[in-house]
Short mmCIF file of C-alpha atoms in Angstrom, two decimals:
data_model
loop_
_atom_site.label_atom_id
_atom_site.label_comp_id
_atom_site.label_asym_id
_atom_site.label_seq_id
_atom_site.Cartn_x
_atom_site.Cartn_y
_atom_site.Cartn_z
CA MET Q 124 0.00 0.00 0.00
CA ARG Q 125 1.44 3.35 -0.97
CA ARG Q 126 0.81 6.05 1.64
CA ALA Q 127 1.00 9.78 1.06
CA LEU Q 128 1.52 11.76 4.25
CA VAL Q 129 -0.30 15.05 4.50
CA LEU Q 130 -0.67 17.45 7.44
CA ILE Q 131 -3.98 19.07 8.51
CA VAL Q 132 -3.24 22.53 9.96
CA CYS Q 133 -23.74 34.83 4.07
CA ALA Q 134 -24.46 38.12 4.04
CA GLY Q 135 -27.14 39.17 6.44
CA CYS Q 136 -27.36 40.56 9.93
CA ASN Q 137 -28.43 37.25 11.45
CA LEU Q 138 -24.79 36.15 11.26
CA TYR Q 139 -23.49 38.92 13.54
CA PHE Q 140 -22.34 37.45 16.82
CA GLY Q 141 -21.45 40.32 19.12
CA PRO Q 142 -18.63 40.29 21.64
CA ASP Q 143 -19.20 39.03 25.15
CA PRO Q 144 -18.17 41.19 28.13
CA GLY Q 145 -14.62 39.81 27.80
CA GLY Q 146 -14.40 40.98 24.20
CA HIS Q 147 -14.72 37.55 22.59
CA GLN Q 148 -17.06 36.67 19.75
CA ARG Q 149 -19.91 34.43 20.81
CA GLN Q 150 -20.94 31.23 19.04
CA PRO Q 151 -24.57 31.49 17.85
CA ASP Q 152 -27.05 29.94 20.25
CA GLY Q 153 -30.21 31.79 19.43
CA GLY Q 154 -31.71 35.00 20.78
CA VAL Q 155 -31.32 38.57 19.60
CA GLY Q 156 -27.98 40.15 18.83
CA PRO Q 157 -26.86 43.64 19.84
CA ASP Q 158 -27.95 45.01 16.46
CA GLY Q 159 -31.50 43.68 16.95
CA CYS Q 160 -31.04 40.82 14.53
CA THR Q 161 -32.10 37.28 15.36
CA LEU Q 162 -29.24 34.88 16.03
CA PRO Q 163 -29.79 31.38 14.60
CA PRO Q 164 -29.60 28.41 16.98
CA ASP Q 165 -26.62 26.11 16.71
CA ALA Q 166 -28.06 22.66 16.05
CA SER Q 167 -24.80 20.95 17.02
CA ARG Q 168 -25.10 22.05 20.64
CA PRO Q 169 -27.81 21.38 23.27
CA PRO Q 170 -30.07 24.31 24.19
CA PRO Q 171 -28.27 26.73 26.57
CA ASP Q 172 -30.40 25.77 29.58
CA ALA Q 173 -30.49 22.02 28.93
CA PRO Q 174 -27.85 19.88 30.68
CA PRO Q 175 -26.09 17.34 28.47
CA SER Q 176 -27.26 13.76 28.66
CA GLY Q 177 -23.73 12.72 29.60
CA TYR Q 178 -20.17 13.97 29.71
CA TRP Q 179 -18.01 12.36 27.04
CA PHE Q 180 -14.38 13.12 26.41
CA ALA Q 181 -11.84 11.55 24.07
CA THR Q 182 -8.10 11.37 23.80
CA CYS Q 183 -5.60 9.57 21.59
CA VAL Q 184 -3.40 6.75 22.87
CA ASP Q 185 -1.01 4.77 20.64
CA GLY Q 186 -2.91 5.73 17.50
CA GLU Q 187 -6.37 4.92 18.89
CA ILE Q 188 -9.19 7.29 19.87
CA VAL Q 189 -10.26 6.47 23.42
CA LEU Q 190 -13.68 7.61 24.65
CA GLY Q 191 -14.44 8.13 28.32
CA ASP Q 192 -17.83 8.61 30.00
CA VAL Q 193 -17.21 10.67 33.13
CA GLN Q 194 -19.46 12.20 35.76
CA SER Q 195 -18.27 15.79 35.52
CA GLU Q 196 -18.13 18.48 32.88
CA ASP Q 197 -14.63 19.38 34.07
CA VAL Q 198 -11.74 18.24 31.91
CA PRO Q 199 -10.97 14.65 32.98
CA PRO Q 200 -7.55 13.12 33.64
CA ALA Q 201 -5.69 11.64 30.70
CA ASP Q 202 -6.92 8.11 31.44
CA LEU Q 203 -10.54 9.34 31.19
CA GLY Q 204 -11.47 7.45 34.34
CA THR Q 205 -12.27 3.76 34.46
CA ASN Q 206 -15.09 3.67 31.91
CA HIS Q 207 -13.50 4.04 28.49
CA ALA Q 208 -13.55 2.39 25.08
CA VAL Q 209 -11.66 2.57 21.79
CA ILE Q 210 -13.98 4.11 19.18
CA ALA Q 211 -11.64 4.75 16.23
CA SER Q 212 -8.06 4.53 15.02
CA CYS Q 213 -5.84 7.13 13.41
CA HIS Q 214 -4.65 6.50 9.87
CA SER Q 215 -1.24 7.74 11.01
CA ARG Q 216 -0.50 8.64 14.66
CA CYS Q 217 -1.67 10.73 17.59
CA ARG Q 218 -0.94 14.42 17.65
CA ALA Q 219 1.53 15.67 20.23
CA PRO Q 220 1.06 16.86 22.86
CA VAL Q 221 -1.79 14.61 23.98
CA GLY Q 222 -5.08 16.50 23.86
CA ILE Q 223 -8.49 16.06 25.44
CA TYR Q 224 -11.50 16.52 23.15
CA GLU Q 225 -14.90 17.37 24.69
CA CYS Q 226 -17.62 15.63 22.70
CA LEU Q 227 -20.43 18.14 23.37
CA GLY Q 228 -22.87 15.49 24.61
CA ASP Q 229 -22.24 13.24 21.58
CA PRO Q 230 -21.52 9.67 22.76
CA ASN Q 231 -20.01 8.91 19.34
CA CYS Q 232 -17.65 11.89 19.68
CA THR Q 233 -17.94 12.65 15.97
CA GLY Q 234 -14.98 14.62 14.67
CA ALA Q 235 -12.58 13.81 17.50
CA ASP Q 236 -10.09 12.23 15.11
CA ARG Q 237 -9.67 15.53 13.25
CA TYR Q 238 -8.17 17.07 16.38
CA LEU Q 239 -6.52 14.08 18.02
CA CYS Q 240 -4.86 12.39 15.00
CA GLU Q 241 -2.21 13.62 12.63
CA PRO Q 242 -3.97 13.79 9.26
CA ASP Q 243 -2.85 11.19 6.77
CA SER Q 244 -4.27 10.62 3.32
CA VAL Q 245 -3.88 7.06 2.06
CA CYS Q 246 -3.45 6.76 -1.67
CA PRO Q 247 -5.36 3.72 -3.00
CA ASP Q 248 -2.45 2.74 -5.24
CA ASP Q 249 -0.76 -0.49 -4.09
CA GLY Q 250 2.54 0.25 -5.77
CA ALA Q 251 1.98 -1.94 -8.81
CA CYS Q 252 0.69 -0.83 -12.18
CA ALA Q 253 0.08 -2.41 -15.51
CA GLY Q 254 0.01 -0.86 -18.95
CA SER Q 255 -0.53 2.88 -19.09
CA GLY Q 256 -2.95 5.20 -17.40
CA THR Q 257 -3.46 7.88 -14.78
CA SER Q 258 -5.05 7.67 -11.35
CA THR Q 259 -5.66 10.29 -8.67
CA CYS Q 260 -5.62 10.22 -4.88
CA SER Q 261 -7.99 12.50 -2.99
CA THR Q 262 -9.32 13.25 0.46
CA SER Q 263 -12.40 15.02 1.81
CA ALA Q 264 -12.07 18.60 3.09
CA ALA Q 265 -15.37 20.27 4.12
CA CYS Q 266 -18.64 21.46 2.62
CA GLY Q 267 -18.56 18.61 0.12
CA ILE Q 268 -15.14 19.63 -1.23
CA THR Q 269 -12.81 16.81 -2.28
CA VAL Q 270 -9.14 17.71 -2.58
CA GLN Q 271 -6.79 15.93 -4.98
CA THR Q 272 -3.58 14.98 -3.17
CA GLU Q 273 -1.60 13.18 -5.87
CA VAL Q 274 -1.65 12.15 -9.51
CA CYS Q 275 -0.07 8.79 -10.34
CA THR Q 276 0.89 7.92 -13.91
CA CYS Q 277 1.61 4.42 -15.16
CA VAL Q 278 3.75 4.25 -18.31
CA GLY Q 279 5.06 0.92 -19.51
CA ASN Q 280 4.26 -0.73 -16.16
CA VAL Q 281 6.33 1.90 -14.32
CA GLU Q 282 4.53 4.22 -11.93
CA SER Q 283 5.40 7.77 -10.88
CA CYS Q 284 3.36 9.94 -8.51
CA ALA Q 285 3.48 13.66 -7.86
CA SER Q 286 1.53 16.31 -5.96
CA PRO Q 287 0.32 19.52 -7.60
CA CYS Q 288 2.62 22.52 -7.14
CA THR Q 289 1.78 26.18 -6.50
CA ASP Q 290 4.19 29.05 -5.77
CA GLY Q 291 7.05 26.55 -6.03
CA LEU Q 292 5.58 24.46 -3.18
CA CYS Q 293 4.70 20.86 -3.97
CA SER Q 294 3.64 19.28 -0.67
CA PRO Q 295 1.83 20.10 2.58
CA LEU Q 296 5.20 19.98 4.35
CA ASP Q 297 6.58 22.63 1.98
CA VAL Q 298 3.61 24.90 2.66
CA LEU Q 299 3.74 24.43 6.43
CA ALA Q 300 7.45 25.27 6.52
CA LYS Q 301 6.82 28.51 4.60
CA LEU Q 302 3.94 29.48 6.91
CA ALA Q 303 6.11 29.56 10.04
CA GLY Q 304 6.51 33.02 11.54
CA HIS Q 305 4.61 36.19 12.47
CA TRP Q 306 2.10 37.60 9.96
CA HIS Q 307 0.21 40.90 10.15
CA GLY Q 308 -2.44 42.29 7.85
CA VAL Q 309 -6.11 42.83 7.09
CA VAL Q 310 -9.14 40.54 6.97
CA THR Q 311 -11.96 41.44 4.59
CA PRO Q 312 -15.07 39.70 5.96
CA PRO Q 313 -18.48 39.24 4.35
CA ASP Q 314 -20.59 42.38 4.18
CA PHE Q 315 -22.05 41.92 7.66
CA ALA Q 316 -18.76 43.21 9.17
CA SER Q 317 -16.02 45.74 8.43
CA PRO Q 318 -12.38 44.91 7.61
CA TYR Q 319 -10.10 44.52 10.63
CA GLU Q 320 -6.43 43.89 11.38
CA VAL Q 321 -4.97 40.59 12.59
CA ASP Q 322 -1.73 39.08 13.82
CA LEU Q 323 -1.05 35.36 13.30
CA TYR Q 324 1.90 33.55 14.89
CA ILE Q 325 2.44 30.14 13.27
CA GLY Q 326 4.92 27.63 14.64
CA LYS Q 327 7.01 25.28 12.52
CA ASP Q 328 4.68 22.45 13.54
CA GLY Q 329 1.56 24.49 12.71
CA HIS Q 330 0.65 25.61 16.24
CA LEU Q 331 -1.33 28.83 15.99
CA THR Q 332 -1.62 31.96 18.13
CA ALA Q 333 -4.02 34.57 16.74
CA TYR Q 334 -5.10 38.11 17.65
CA GLY Q 335 -7.71 40.35 16.06
CA SER Q 336 -8.36 44.04 16.56
CA GLY Q 337 -11.20 46.14 17.93
CA GLU Q 338 -14.34 44.10 18.49
CA HIS Q 339 -13.18 41.28 16.23
CA THR Q 340 -11.16 38.22 17.07
CA ALA Q 341 -8.75 37.05 14.38
CA PHE Q 342 -11.18 34.54 12.85
CA TYR Q 343 -14.28 36.57 13.78
CA TYR Q 344 -15.66 33.75 15.91
CA GLY Q 345 -14.41 32.40 19.21
CA TYR Q 346 -11.38 33.46 21.22
CA ASP Q 347 -7.98 34.91 20.47
CA GLY Q 348 -4.74 33.69 21.96
CA SER Q 349 -2.89 30.40 22.11
CA ASP Q 350 -3.90 26.84 22.98
CA PRO Q 351 -1.78 23.66 22.73
CA ASN Q 352 -4.49 22.02 20.60
CA ARG Q 353 -4.94 24.94 18.21
CA TRP Q 354 -3.32 24.38 14.84
CA ILE Q 355 -3.27 25.52 11.26
CA THR Q 356 -2.84 22.39 9.19
CA ILE Q 357 -2.44 21.75 5.49
CA LEU Q 358 -4.44 19.00 3.85
CA ALA Q 359 -3.05 19.24 0.32
CA GLU Q 360 -1.43 21.51 -2.22
CA THR Q 361 -3.56 22.21 -5.29
CA PRO Q 362 -3.02 24.10 -8.56
CA THR Q 363 -5.01 27.03 -7.09
CA GLY Q 364 -3.32 27.13 -3.68
CA ALA Q 365 -3.15 24.91 -0.62
CA VAL Q 366 -6.23 23.71 1.29
CA GLY Q 367 -6.38 23.01 5.01
CA PHE Q 368 -8.02 23.80 8.31
CA VAL Q 369 -7.57 26.33 11.08
CA GLY Q 370 -8.65 25.72 14.66
CA VAL Q 371 -11.22 28.26 15.89
CA GLU Q 372 -11.38 28.15 19.68
CA PHE Q 373 -14.73 28.62 21.41
CA ASP Q 374 -13.29 27.16 24.62
CA PRO Q 375 -10.30 24.87 25.31
CA GLN Q 376 -12.39 21.74 24.69
CA GLU Q 377 -14.23 23.13 21.66
CA ILE Q 378 -11.83 23.98 18.85
CA LEU Q 379 -13.80 23.77 15.63
CA PRO Q 380 -12.28 23.33 12.15
CA GLY Q 381 -12.56 26.25 9.78
CA LEU Q 382 -11.71 25.51 6.16
CA VAL Q 383 -8.96 27.55 4.50
CA THR Q 384 -8.59 27.56 0.71
CA GLY Q 385 -6.40 29.29 -1.85
CA VAL Q 386 -3.41 29.47 0.50
CA HIS Q 387 -0.60 31.30 -1.28
CA VAL Q 388 2.56 31.95 0.71
CA SER Q 389 5.89 33.45 -0.28
CA ALA Q 390 8.81 34.84 1.66
CA ASP Q 391 6.90 37.98 2.68
CA ARG Q 392 3.21 37.53 1.69
CA LEU Q 393 0.40 35.22 2.85
CA LYS Q 394 -3.09 35.16 1.35
CA PHE Q 395 -5.95 32.73 1.95
CA THR Q 396 -9.72 32.53 2.36
CA PHE Q 397 -11.21 31.30 5.63
CA TRP Q 398 -14.70 29.72 5.76
CA ASP Q 399 -16.82 29.01 8.87
CA SER Q 400 -17.27 25.46 7.60
CA TRP Q 401 -18.43 23.97 10.94
CA LEU Q 402 -21.78 25.50 10.01
CA SER Q 403 -21.79 23.07 7.03
CA ASP Q 404 -22.13 25.96 4.64
CA CYS Q 405 -19.16 27.51 2.83
CA THR Q 406 -20.85 30.74 1.73
CA ARG Q 407 -19.18 33.35 3.98
CA PRO Q 408 -15.61 34.10 2.82
CA PHE Q 409 -13.15 35.91 5.10
CA VAL Q 410 -10.19 36.98 2.94
CA PHE Q 411 -6.82 37.28 4.73
CA ASP Q 412 -4.09 39.40 3.13
CA LEU Q 413 -0.99 39.42 5.34
CA THR Q 414 2.69 40.34 5.21
CA ARG Q 415 5.52 38.89 7.23
CA ALA Q 416 6.21 40.89 10.38
CA PRO Q 417 9.21 41.01 12.76
#
C-alpha cells in the first residue's frame, strides 16, 4: 500500500455574533444580537439551559481514539477514568502533545479524530501498475469539497506519482514550513462586518496563536490567543493554492475546524480565504491578506 503523508493545519445581519463582556465573539445559540437581529440556533449544541445527557471526552493513545464517559463536565484526567472504550483509530499517529476533546454530549464523539490524530491521506495505489494510465488520490475537506492529493501515472508498467505545485511548493510539508513566523495584515469579511487587522503567529509544527483588533477576534468567531491544541494544518497543495483547516477556539475543549482555501505563501506575503465550515455551509468568505512581520 502506498501512503502519502499530508498534514492538517452569508451576508445578512443574522450572522453577527457580538462580543461578550470579555471581548470575545460568541458562538450562535439563538436569541437577539446587539444590532437587533435574530441569532440562529446552533443545532450541534444542546439548548443553553439544557444539561447534556452525559459527559463524554476523548483522547488519543497509541494511534487509537479512546472515549471516556465521566461524571463531571470538568476536563478529565488523561486516562478518562475507568469507563472508556476505543472508538476509532488514526490513519497515522496521535498528535503531540496529547489533547483532550470534549464531545459536546455526543456519545459517538464525531470529529474527535480531526483534532486528536495527525492527518494522513492514504493513496489507494498499491505500488503496482500495468500498462498505461493515470489515477488520482484524494481526500475530503469540508462542505462537500474533495481535494486531490496526488496524480499517479503508469507508463510501460512503471509508476510515478506527484503532488500539484503552486508558488514553487509541492507538498503540505513545503507549505507548512513557509507558513512559520509572524504575519500581520487585514481581513476582509463578508458584508455583515467591516475589515479589521490581525496578527497570526504560526509555529514550525503548525501551532497557531491569533489576535484580532477592535471588536473582532482574528477569525471573527471564538477566542484569540494560544492553545496547545490549536493548529493551522495543510491538507493538500492544489493548482489554485493549498487547502487546510484552522482551529477556531470557542473554549479549550471546543476547537472547531474552519476551512482555508487558496493558500498562497511566499517569503513575505500570505493570502488565503477562511470559511466558517463547521456550520456546514461555505458561503461566507473571510479573505486574509498578510505580510511577514518582525
